[in-house]
């Protein structure tokens, strides 16, 4: 009896000891009697899935946000005479030009936006892999198999990397879009239209200045987008993580509710434009100016400050921020829904 009791106590102590072994990333307690067993690290997401999901999110972003983007560009390039009322300008455009008017120039970003956002989210995925590889330097093979959680600094670095390949598509698209939107300003004032549409605009730009002219403002676009994407992806991941904590969801296993995804995406968009709007003003002025008007981006900056003061650097901030929340909420929601639907690709 005593021996049996002693064995039972010993068994209980052994069981408690095994159960008390903490779980780590890639390692968990083995209640079958062994000390530990290896748990396979989660598979990386398919890069192709990130590419397709980014394209879906981008299309959602453009269709929701283009009307306010049009107002932003007109305010930035219309000089001191541009209306200070966002919704006043939007309603005026809608009354005079109809639905077609508020979606003027949408063909350029919509045509480019699928590959552009696809490349953006794909390159963000690639950036995460690069940063992860750098962070795992010096680790053993066993340690590398454990789940690696990116720090906020590493997430921001991956965001910065994503801006570089994306700019190759973004710059010519933005150039055409801005030219078409500014042309509408001139037509409204009684001028004549120079371009009949996106393709005609691209043809004329290429004819007048070659490929270099089509890519005019690439440096300015990159100067805008590197800090912008740092804020964009950094804010999204941070807000998503905090919302998961509030909702009691395990960030490694759970999924956010649609409302939470929309909130995180909307705030990410606002953070992005809050950071990069001064660079966007300079880019828009440079891309829409006649050839030879400015010697470079610094000349645009000096001229703008001289004529409009430092307030000119934040012109278009209100429509940009108003547009940013719904447009990017739609973007990230579309991206997350698409990722879930394409889960079989992992």
C-alpha angles and dihedrals in degrees: 000000000000092000092049091050091049091050091049092051090046090050092049092050090050092049093049090048091053093044091050093059104112121236119240133188104288094003129078137172116272109219092188091084103275121107100242142344128211118250117204113245115244114273118255115253117259112264089217090055090053089049095052094041091051091054092052091049092049093053089052090049095053097046092051099040107033098092091057091042088057090053090048093054093045091051091048096049102032095079123218091329093066113116115259093211115088097196091037091059091043094051091044091053091046092050094048102035105019126214090323089058096054089048093047110139092016093123092071098053093036091052092047098032098077094056091034097056090035089057091043095055092038092051090046087056090048089047090054090052091049092049091045091051090051092048092051094057111130094018121130120246089256092051091049090057091061119091112276115212114204117229119230090256091054091048090053091049090052088051091053091051090053092061094063102067092032092061091065089068098030099057101061091039092052091046092056094041093052093047091052093047094048090047088060088058090056094046089051089055091052100271127132126256114251096189128047094200148320098303093044090050091051092048093050093046090051092046093050100042110003127229090321090063092049090054093044109140096027091131091048090049091052091045088055099041103048095065089034095057092044088058092039102055095028093055093044094053093043096049091043090052093048093047089052090053091050091049093045093242123150104240090212096054112013133078130224122246116252091254091054092049091050091049094049092046094048093050090047090056093049091049091050095052093040088061102039106036096101090054089045091055091052091046093050093049092047095047095048098042120106114261111278097017093111128033092208146320094294090055089053089051094049093047093048094050091046095050103034107014126231090309087073089069092066097042108135093026094124098053090041093055094040089051094042098067101053095033096052093037085059091045097054092039091053090046094050093046090049092048091052092049090049095047090119089071094070 
